[in-house]
PDB file of C-alpha atoms in Angstrom:
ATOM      1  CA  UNK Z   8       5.727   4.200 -30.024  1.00  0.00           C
ATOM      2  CA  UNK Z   9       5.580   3.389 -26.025  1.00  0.00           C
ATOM      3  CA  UNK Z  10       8.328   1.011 -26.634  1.00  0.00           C
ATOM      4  CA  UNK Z  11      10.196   4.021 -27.680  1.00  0.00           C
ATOM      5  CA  UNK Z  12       9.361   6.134 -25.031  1.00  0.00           C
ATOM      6  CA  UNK Z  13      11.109   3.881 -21.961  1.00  0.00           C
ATOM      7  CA  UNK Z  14      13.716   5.188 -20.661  1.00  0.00           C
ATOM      8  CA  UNK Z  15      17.171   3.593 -20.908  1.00  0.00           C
ATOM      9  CA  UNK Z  16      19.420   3.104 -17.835  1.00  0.00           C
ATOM     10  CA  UNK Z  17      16.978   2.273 -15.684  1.00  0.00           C
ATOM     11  CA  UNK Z  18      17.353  -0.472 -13.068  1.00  0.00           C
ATOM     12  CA  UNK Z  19      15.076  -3.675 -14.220  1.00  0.00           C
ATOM     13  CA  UNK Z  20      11.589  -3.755 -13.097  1.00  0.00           C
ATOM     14  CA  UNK Z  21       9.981  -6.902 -11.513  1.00  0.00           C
ATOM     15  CA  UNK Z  22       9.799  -8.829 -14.480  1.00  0.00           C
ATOM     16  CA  UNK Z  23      13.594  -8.414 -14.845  1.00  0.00           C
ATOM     17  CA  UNK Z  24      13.083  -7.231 -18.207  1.00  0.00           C
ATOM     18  CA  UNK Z  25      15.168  -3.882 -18.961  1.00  0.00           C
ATOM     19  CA  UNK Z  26      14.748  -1.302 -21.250  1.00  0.00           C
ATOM     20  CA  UNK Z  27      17.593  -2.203 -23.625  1.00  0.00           C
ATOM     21  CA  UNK Z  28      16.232  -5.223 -24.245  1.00  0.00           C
ATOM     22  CA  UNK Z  29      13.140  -4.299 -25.242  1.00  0.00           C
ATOM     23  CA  UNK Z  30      14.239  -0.993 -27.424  1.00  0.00           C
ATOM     24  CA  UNK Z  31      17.245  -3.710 -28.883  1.00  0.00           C
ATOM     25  CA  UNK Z  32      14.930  -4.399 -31.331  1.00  0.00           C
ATOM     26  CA  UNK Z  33      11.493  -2.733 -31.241  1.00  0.00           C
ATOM     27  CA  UNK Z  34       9.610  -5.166 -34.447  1.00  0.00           C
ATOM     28  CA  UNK Z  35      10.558  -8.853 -32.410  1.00  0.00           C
ATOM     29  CA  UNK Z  36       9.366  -6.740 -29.153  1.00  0.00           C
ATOM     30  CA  UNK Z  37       5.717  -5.613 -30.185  1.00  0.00           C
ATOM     31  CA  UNK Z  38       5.282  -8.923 -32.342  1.00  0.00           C
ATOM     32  CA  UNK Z  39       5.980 -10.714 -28.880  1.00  0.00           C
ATOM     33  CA  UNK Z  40       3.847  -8.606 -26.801  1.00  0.00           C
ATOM     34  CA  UNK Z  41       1.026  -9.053 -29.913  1.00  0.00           C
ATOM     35  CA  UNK Z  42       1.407 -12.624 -29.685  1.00  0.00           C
ATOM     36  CA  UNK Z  43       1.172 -12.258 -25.556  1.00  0.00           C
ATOM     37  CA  UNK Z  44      -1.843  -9.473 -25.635  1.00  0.00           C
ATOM     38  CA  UNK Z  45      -3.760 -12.058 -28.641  1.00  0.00           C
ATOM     39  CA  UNK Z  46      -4.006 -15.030 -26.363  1.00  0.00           C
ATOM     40  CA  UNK Z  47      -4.480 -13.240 -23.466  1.00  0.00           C
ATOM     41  CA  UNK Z  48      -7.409 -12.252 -25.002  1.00  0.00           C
ATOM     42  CA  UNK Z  49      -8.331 -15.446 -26.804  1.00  0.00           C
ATOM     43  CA  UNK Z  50      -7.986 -17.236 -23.547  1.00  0.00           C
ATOM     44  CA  UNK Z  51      -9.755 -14.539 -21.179  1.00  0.00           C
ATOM     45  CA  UNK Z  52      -7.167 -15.353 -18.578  1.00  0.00           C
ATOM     46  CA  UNK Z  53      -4.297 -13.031 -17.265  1.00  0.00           C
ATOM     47  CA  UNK Z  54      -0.694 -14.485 -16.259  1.00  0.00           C
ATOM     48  CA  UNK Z  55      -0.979 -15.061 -12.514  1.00  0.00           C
ATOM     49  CA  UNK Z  56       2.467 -12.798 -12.631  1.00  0.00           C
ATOM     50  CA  UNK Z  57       0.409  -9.312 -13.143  1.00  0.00           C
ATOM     51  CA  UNK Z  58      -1.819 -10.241 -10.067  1.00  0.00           C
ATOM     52  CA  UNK Z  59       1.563  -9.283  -8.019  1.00  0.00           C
ATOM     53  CA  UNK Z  60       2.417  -5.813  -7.217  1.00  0.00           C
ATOM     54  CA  UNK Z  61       4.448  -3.917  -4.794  1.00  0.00           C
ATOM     55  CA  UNK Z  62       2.663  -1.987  -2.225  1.00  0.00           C
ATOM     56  CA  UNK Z  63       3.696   1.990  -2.106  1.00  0.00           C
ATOM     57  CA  UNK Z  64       2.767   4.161   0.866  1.00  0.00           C
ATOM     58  CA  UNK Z  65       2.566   7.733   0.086  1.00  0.00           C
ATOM     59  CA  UNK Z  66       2.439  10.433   2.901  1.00  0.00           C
ATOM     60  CA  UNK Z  67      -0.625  12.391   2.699  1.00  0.00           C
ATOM     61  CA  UNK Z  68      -1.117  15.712   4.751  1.00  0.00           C
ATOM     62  CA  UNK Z  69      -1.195  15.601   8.266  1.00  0.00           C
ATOM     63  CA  UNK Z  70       0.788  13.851  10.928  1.00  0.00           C
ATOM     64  CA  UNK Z  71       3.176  11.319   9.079  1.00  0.00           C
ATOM     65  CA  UNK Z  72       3.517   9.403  12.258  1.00  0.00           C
ATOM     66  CA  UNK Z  73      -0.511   8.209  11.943  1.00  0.00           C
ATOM     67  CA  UNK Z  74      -0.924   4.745   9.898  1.00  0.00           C
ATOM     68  CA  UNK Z  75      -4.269   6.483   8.606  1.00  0.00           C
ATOM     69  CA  UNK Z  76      -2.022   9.427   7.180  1.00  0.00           C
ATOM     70  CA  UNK Z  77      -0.757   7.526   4.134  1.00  0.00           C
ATOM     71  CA  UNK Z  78      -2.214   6.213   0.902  1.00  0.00           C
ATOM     72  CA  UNK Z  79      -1.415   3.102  -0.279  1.00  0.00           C
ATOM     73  CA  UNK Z  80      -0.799   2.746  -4.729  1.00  0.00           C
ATOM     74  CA  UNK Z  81       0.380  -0.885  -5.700  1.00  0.00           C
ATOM     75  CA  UNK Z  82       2.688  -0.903  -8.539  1.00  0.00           C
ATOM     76  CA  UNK Z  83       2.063  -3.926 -11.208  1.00  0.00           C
ATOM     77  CA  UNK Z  84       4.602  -5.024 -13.428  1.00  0.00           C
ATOM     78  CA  UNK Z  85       3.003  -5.418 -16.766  1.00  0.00           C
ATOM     79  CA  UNK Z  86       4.997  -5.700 -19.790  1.00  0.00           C
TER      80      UNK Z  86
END
């Protein structure tokens, strides 16, 4: 169902996966990611890829010019 749900025409995210390919054919895609999820589990270890992330500032109230003004959110590109 989330498979379905990505939206198409998007540019690739980190993992230079895109959405076509994964929608292409939706019963190879969540066997893969079963197979992925299973020994991630089995193992107890994540993929040293989904410790990366890109780091997001977003402007909170007040002046924008302050360092302290901002939040940080860091995106993770998990499959």
């Amino acid at each position: 169902m989330a498979i379905r749900q990505i939206k198409s025409g998007k540019a690739a995210r980190p993992d230079s996966i895109p959405a076509e390919a994964l929608k292409s054919d939706i019963e190879v895609t969540t066997n893969m990611l079963h197979l992925l999820f299973k020994t991630i589990w089995e193992e107890e270890q994540v993929p040293m890829d989904w410790n990366e992330g890109h780091l997001i500032k977003i402007p909170k109230k007040g002046d924008l010019s302050e360092c302290e003004d901002y939040s940080g959110i860091k995106l993770l590109s998990i499959p």
